[in-house]
Amino acid sequence: MIKEATATVFVFRHREDASWQVAMMWHPRFAGWIPPGGHVEADESPAEAAVREVVEELGSRMRLVAGPATPLPDGFPHTPVVAPWWIVEMAASPDSHTSEQHVHVDHVFVALWDGDVRPPETRVRWFDEQELADGTDIAEDSRLQAKELFARIGEVAEFAHS
């Protein structure tokens, strides 16, 4: 089975009323709302693909927040890369990259929104926790992940700013 690396990003923004929202984009092929993301190109890491996809699809700047990971030893001589929160394999139907059934090895990242830089390529909607729970056209796997992240976003944001 063909396996392709992909990156997905749950981009959160903090509102003036202290609540949080997560960005979702409308995906016509799936007829539903999903987080931004896409294939990792040959010349980039999954983290770089995550940043590129958010700029392309949402028109937004953001800061990736490293997922839970074991710290590298002191004095480690190589450059660390932002760790994803999850890495999952999921079946993928033929798409613009591969004309047959294949598997996406999806690197799932969390990010904090840092403003818009240009108009988005797609329809974008910001969901609060209740809208996410009530939405009928949100991909169920995305809903489950976002629900988990909403429960932790306060501590995630605090860690990112420390």
XYZ file of N, CA and C in Angstrom:
486
model
N 0.846 -1.183 0.000
C 0.000 0.000 0.000
C 0.889 1.244 0.000
N 0.551 2.195 -0.826
C 1.276 3.461 -0.893
C 0.964 4.278 0.361
N 2.009 4.849 0.960
C 1.835 5.721 2.125
C 2.419 7.092 1.804
N 1.662 8.134 2.151
C 2.093 9.506 1.899
C 1.997 10.315 3.184
N 3.012 11.134 3.424
C 3.006 11.999 4.604
C 2.104 13.205 4.362
N 1.277 13.505 5.353
C 0.422 14.689 5.314
C 0.557 15.431 6.646
N 0.083 16.668 6.649
C 0.083 17.482 7.866
C -1.288 18.123 8.019
N -1.821 18.080 9.218
C -3.088 18.716 9.573
C -2.806 19.671 10.725
N -3.507 20.814 10.740
C -3.252 21.808 11.782
C -4.558 22.275 12.414
N -4.656 22.127 13.718
C -5.756 22.707 14.481
C -5.282 24.082 14.945
N -5.785 25.126 14.281
C -5.389 26.505 14.584
C -6.427 27.102 15.539
N -5.970 27.521 16.707
C -6.844 28.108 17.723
C -6.593 29.606 17.838
N -7.666 30.348 18.112
C -7.506 31.770 18.432
C -8.279 32.078 19.711
N -7.711 33.012 20.473
C -8.268 33.436 21.751
C -9.104 34.675 21.508
N -10.337 34.652 21.959
C -11.244 35.782 21.747
C -11.187 36.749 22.924
N -11.710 37.946 22.702
C -11.707 38.967 23.754
C -12.468 38.524 25.001
N -13.476 37.667 24.823
C -14.241 37.190 25.985
C -13.557 36.009 26.683
N -12.306 35.745 26.317
C -11.466 34.689 26.904
C -11.824 33.285 26.430
N -12.768 33.162 25.509
C -13.078 31.840 24.957
C -12.142 31.557 23.778
N -12.183 30.326 23.329
C -11.323 29.889 22.228
C -12.172 29.450 21.046
N -11.594 29.558 19.860
C -12.204 29.040 18.637
C -11.138 28.283 17.858
N -11.591 27.333 17.044
C -10.694 26.588 16.167
C -11.140 26.813 14.721
N -10.169 26.944 13.834
C -10.461 27.193 12.418
C -10.712 25.879 11.686
N -11.748 25.880 10.869
C -12.033 24.759 9.977
C -12.259 25.330 8.580
N -11.944 24.533 7.583
C -12.171 24.948 6.201
C -13.148 23.987 5.545
N -13.902 24.507 4.610
C -14.875 23.683 3.894
C -14.138 22.894 2.830
N -14.324 21.578 2.839
C -13.692 20.711 1.840
C -14.788 20.146 0.951
N -14.878 20.623 -0.307
C -15.977 20.190 -1.181
C -15.996 18.683 -1.440
N -14.820 18.069 -1.547
C -14.782 16.627 -1.830
C -15.389 15.820 -0.689
N -15.192 16.290 0.534
C -15.746 15.600 1.700
C -17.090 16.174 2.119
N -17.479 17.287 1.513
C -18.722 17.993 1.863
C -18.814 18.229 3.365
N -17.723 18.742 3.924
C -17.706 19.014 5.350
C -16.556 19.905 5.760
N -16.592 20.297 7.031
C -15.564 21.149 7.621
C -14.448 20.288 8.192
N -13.211 20.634 7.846
C -12.031 19.935 8.352
C -10.960 20.979 8.674
N -9.967 20.623 9.483
C -8.871 21.562 9.718
C -8.002 21.673 8.467
N -7.273 22.774 8.322
C -6.392 22.911 7.165
C -5.290 21.861 7.190
N -4.789 21.542 6.012
C -3.702 20.581 5.915
C -3.544 20.077 4.503
N -2.563 19.218 4.321
C -2.321 18.656 3.003
C -1.053 17.830 2.976
N -0.646 17.482 1.782
C 0.523 16.628 1.590
C 1.828 17.351 1.929
N 2.772 16.598 2.459
C 4.122 17.088 2.710
C 4.888 16.974 1.397
N 5.471 18.083 0.960
C 6.248 18.080 -0.280
C 7.637 17.504 -0.016
N 8.333 17.117 -1.094
C 9.626 16.442 -0.971
C 10.689 17.296 -0.280
N 10.569 18.613 -0.370
C 11.607 19.489 0.185
C 11.228 20.111 1.532
N 10.283 19.517 2.242
C 9.859 20.102 3.511
C 9.573 19.027 4.549
N 9.646 19.439 5.795
C 9.273 18.561 6.903
C 7.764 18.661 7.109
N 7.170 17.747 7.872
C 5.746 17.884 8.176
C 5.414 19.222 8.848
N 6.284 19.716 9.737
C 6.029 21.006 10.391
C 6.038 22.139 9.365
N 6.957 22.107 8.418
C 6.994 23.132 7.369
C 5.756 23.047 6.489
N 5.308 21.837 6.197
C 4.079 21.670 5.408
C 2.885 22.241 6.162
N 2.849 22.041 7.472
C 1.749 22.562 8.286
C 1.669 24.082 8.170
N 2.802 24.747 8.288
C 2.838 26.209 8.181
C 2.400 26.646 6.789
N 2.931 26.010 5.762
C 2.593 26.366 4.376
C 1.103 26.199 4.119
N 0.537 25.085 4.544
C -0.877 24.820 4.290
C -1.780 25.849 4.975
N -1.436 26.270 6.179
C -2.262 27.264 6.873
C -2.212 28.605 6.140
N -1.034 29.006 5.689
C -0.939 30.259 4.930
C -1.737 30.144 3.636
N -1.570 29.030 2.914
C -2.280 28.853 1.641
C -3.790 28.795 1.834
N -4.241 27.957 2.739
C -5.673 27.680 2.836
C -6.442 28.688 3.689
N -5.857 29.118 4.805
C -6.553 30.062 5.683
C -6.144 31.507 5.445
N -4.972 31.702 4.826
C -4.455 33.055 4.675
C -3.966 33.623 5.995
N -3.587 32.753 6.922
C -3.241 33.178 8.283
C -1.802 32.848 8.648
N -1.280 33.672 9.556
C -0.024 33.355 10.232
C -0.388 32.615 11.511
N 0.515 31.780 11.965
C 0.284 31.075 13.225
C 1.610 30.583 13.756
N 1.586 30.180 15.020
C 2.761 29.609 15.664
C 2.442 28.177 16.056
N 3.227 27.247 15.561
C 3.039 25.855 15.962
C 3.413 25.698 17.432
N 2.640 24.881 18.127
C 2.910 24.559 19.529
C 3.326 23.094 19.563
N 4.516 22.842 20.055
C 5.039 21.473 20.065
C 4.135 20.543 20.861
N 3.958 19.358 20.330
C 3.199 18.338 21.026
C 4.013 17.739 22.156
N 3.353 16.954 22.996
C 4.076 16.303 24.088
C 5.201 15.434 23.524
N 6.388 15.632 24.027
C 7.538 14.870 23.529
C 8.602 14.797 24.620
N 9.447 13.813 24.524
C 10.581 13.695 25.425
C 11.642 14.700 24.996
N 12.121 15.538 25.909
C 13.136 16.526 25.533
C 14.417 15.855 25.046
N 15.083 16.531 24.130
C 16.380 16.046 23.663
C 17.415 16.232 24.770
N 18.448 15.403 24.782
C 19.485 15.548 25.811
C 20.229 16.882 25.663
N 20.702 17.424 26.780
C 21.536 18.624 26.732
C 22.728 18.368 25.824
N 23.066 19.347 25.017
C 24.212 19.226 24.127
C 23.941 18.472 22.843
N 22.694 18.052 22.605
C 22.374 17.328 21.368
C 22.715 18.227 20.182
N 23.488 17.732 19.197
C 24.054 18.616 18.172
C 23.159 18.940 16.973
N 21.949 18.417 16.920
C 21.122 18.628 15.732
C 19.934 19.530 16.046
N 19.390 20.138 15.001
C 18.281 21.081 15.144
C 16.970 20.345 15.401
N 16.291 20.663 16.498
C 14.992 20.021 16.738
C 13.922 20.589 15.803
N 12.912 19.801 15.543
C 11.772 20.188 14.714
C 10.532 20.112 15.603
N 9.581 21.013 15.386
C 8.353 21.003 16.188
C 7.671 19.643 16.055
N 7.395 19.031 17.186
C 6.765 17.706 17.193
C 5.256 17.832 16.999
N 4.675 16.927 16.218
C 3.213 16.912 16.106
C 2.595 16.399 17.406
N 1.295 16.639 17.558
C 0.563 16.131 18.716
C 0.220 14.669 18.538
N -0.091 14.292 17.328
C -0.403 12.905 17.009
C 0.128 12.593 15.619
N 0.419 11.329 15.387
C 0.695 10.827 14.039
C -0.231 9.636 13.854
N -1.069 9.703 12.823
C -2.057 8.648 12.594
C -2.017 8.206 11.139
N -2.388 6.966 10.911
C -2.560 6.462 9.546
C -4.046 6.384 9.255
N -4.423 6.875 8.074
C -5.835 6.805 7.692
C -5.951 6.495 6.214
N -6.938 5.690 5.905
C -7.188 5.315 4.516
C -7.542 6.559 3.712
N -7.033 6.620 2.487
C -7.309 7.762 1.607
C -7.741 7.249 0.243
N -8.788 7.842 -0.265
C -9.250 7.488 -1.606
C -8.388 8.218 -2.634
N -8.489 7.838 -3.900
C -7.699 8.525 -4.925
C -7.879 10.044 -4.834
N -6.770 10.765 -5.005
C -6.814 12.222 -4.932
C -5.874 12.814 -5.978
N -5.599 14.096 -5.875
C -4.770 14.767 -6.880
C -3.308 14.324 -6.833
N -2.898 13.660 -5.759
C -1.519 13.176 -5.655
C -1.368 11.725 -6.095
N -2.360 10.903 -5.797
C -2.269 9.466 -6.057
C -3.598 8.974 -6.605
N -3.526 8.258 -7.719
C -4.750 7.866 -8.431
C -5.356 6.553 -7.944
N -4.866 6.029 -6.831
C -5.418 4.787 -6.287
C -5.571 4.914 -4.772
N -6.234 3.920 -4.180
C -6.355 3.882 -2.721
C -4.955 3.941 -2.121
N -4.813 4.669 -1.030
C -3.521 4.771 -0.367
C -3.746 5.142 1.098
N -2.676 5.379 1.806
C -2.751 5.714 3.226
C -2.070 7.060 3.449
N -2.728 7.924 4.206
C -2.095 9.162 4.647
C -1.523 8.934 6.041
N -0.237 9.193 6.187
C 0.400 9.191 7.498
C 0.352 10.650 7.944
N -0.665 10.962 8.741
C -0.992 12.349 9.054
C -0.315 12.814 10.337
N 0.447 13.883 10.220
C 1.116 14.529 11.347
C 0.201 15.661 11.802
N -0.382 15.514 12.974
C -1.404 16.449 13.448
C -0.763 17.465 14.397
N -0.836 18.736 14.002
C -0.222 19.824 14.759
C -1.279 20.709 15.409
N -0.850 21.444 16.424
C -1.665 22.467 17.073
C -0.931 23.788 16.892
N -1.708 24.850 16.635
C -1.104 26.166 16.434
C -1.977 27.241 17.053
N -1.348 28.364 17.352
C -2.050 29.546 17.837
C -2.051 30.582 16.725
N -3.234 31.072 16.402
C -3.434 32.048 15.330
C -2.672 33.322 15.651
N -2.079 33.929 14.618
C -1.274 35.133 14.807
C -1.632 36.191 13.767
N -2.873 36.181 13.287
C -3.333 37.192 12.345
C -3.425 36.683 10.921
N -4.156 37.426 10.114
C -4.314 37.078 8.702
C -3.296 37.839 7.867
N -2.819 37.201 6.803
C -1.856 37.841 5.907
C -2.434 38.075 4.514
N -3.488 37.362 4.193
C -4.123 37.519 2.880
C -5.462 36.796 2.912
N -6.304 37.014 1.893
C -7.584 36.295 1.863
C -7.359 34.780 1.762
N -8.215 33.993 2.397
C -8.069 32.531 2.339
C -8.410 31.984 0.958
N -7.849 30.801 0.647
C -8.156 30.102 -0.611
C -9.501 29.393 -0.540
N -9.963 29.130 0.657
C -11.159 28.317 0.859
C -12.117 29.029 1.810
N -13.312 28.463 1.939
C -14.240 28.966 2.964
C -13.699 28.578 4.330
N -13.603 29.552 5.209
C -13.070 29.328 6.553
C -14.138 29.716 7.568
N -14.234 28.915 8.607
C -15.153 29.230 9.700
C -14.448 28.927 11.013
N -14.653 29.812 11.976
C -14.112 29.618 13.315
C -15.222 29.060 14.202
N -14.968 27.905 14.812
C -15.945 27.220 15.658
C -15.546 27.356 17.121
N -16.522 27.687 17.978
C -16.254 27.571 19.407
C -16.565 26.128 19.812
N -16.329 25.811 21.063
C -16.473 24.420 21.505
C -17.896 23.900 21.324
N -18.890 24.721 21.618
C -20.281 24.282 21.492
C -20.677 24.111 20.028
N -20.272 25.044 19.176
C -20.582 24.928 17.743
C -19.952 23.673 17.155
N -18.755 23.361 17.619
C -18.077 22.153 17.156
C -18.863 20.914 17.579
N -19.339 20.904 18.813
C -20.106 19.758 19.318
C -21.429 19.605 18.582
N -22.057 20.734 18.223
C -23.380 20.704 17.596
C -23.344 20.550 16.081
N -22.220 20.854 15.456
C -22.143 20.858 13.990
C -22.382 19.487 13.388
N -23.189 19.435 12.348
C -23.501 18.154 11.702
C -22.616 17.887 10.495
N -21.910 18.894 10.026
C -21.099 18.707 8.823
C -19.607 18.873 9.113
N -19.195 18.403 10.289
C -17.792 18.406 10.689
C -17.317 16.962 10.696
N -16.170 16.706 10.077
C -15.626 15.347 10.041
C -15.481 14.820 11.471
N -15.965 13.615 11.713
C -16.004 13.083 13.077
C -14.609 12.922 13.680
N -13.632 12.495 12.884
C -12.285 12.371 13.440
C -11.752 13.740 13.859
N -12.041 14.767 13.073
C -11.619 16.129 13.418
C -12.334 16.616 14.667
N -13.610 16.306 14.788
C -14.374 16.707 15.975
C -13.767 16.077 17.238
N -13.431 14.794 17.178
C -12.863 14.111 18.341
C -11.532 14.731 18.753
N -10.681 15.007 17.768
C -9.384 15.611 18.081
C -9.568 17.023 18.637
N -10.423 17.823 17.994
C -10.641 19.199 18.451
C -11.226 19.229 19.859
N -12.133 18.306 20.155
C -12.722 18.240 21.503
C -11.626 18.011 22.544
N -10.729 17.102 22.262
C -9.611 16.837 23.169
C -8.736 18.084 23.328
N -8.485 18.771 22.224
C -7.629 19.954 22.274
C -8.307 21.129 22.979
N -9.610 21.304 22.788
C -10.326 22.363 23.509
C -10.159 22.177 25.020
N -10.157 20.930 25.481
C -10.016 20.656 26.912
C -8.636 21.055 27.435
N -7.667 21.195 26.529
C -6.290 21.470 26.945
C -5.746 22.799 26.441
N -6.529 23.552 25.657
C -5.966 24.708 24.962
C -5.447 25.779 25.916
N -6.058 25.962 27.063
C -5.558 26.949 28.026
C -4.139 26.645 28.464
N -3.896 25.402 28.859
C -2.544 25.014 29.288
C -1.578 25.015 28.113
N -2.060 24.646 26.936
C -1.218 24.647 25.734
C -0.752 26.066 25.429
N -1.683 27.018 25.454
C -1.345 28.410 25.155
C -0.402 28.986 26.205
N -0.648 28.657 27.468
C 0.223 29.144 28.539
C 1.637 28.610 28.355
N 1.758 27.332 28.020
C 3.063 26.719 27.782
C 3.750 27.384 26.591
N 2.987 27.689 25.548
C 3.557 28.285 24.339
C 4.104 29.678 24.608
N 3.526 30.383 25.571
C 3.963 31.749 25.871
C 5.049 31.801 26.938
N 5.373 30.665 27.530
C 6.390 30.681 28.598
C 7.790 30.516 28.039
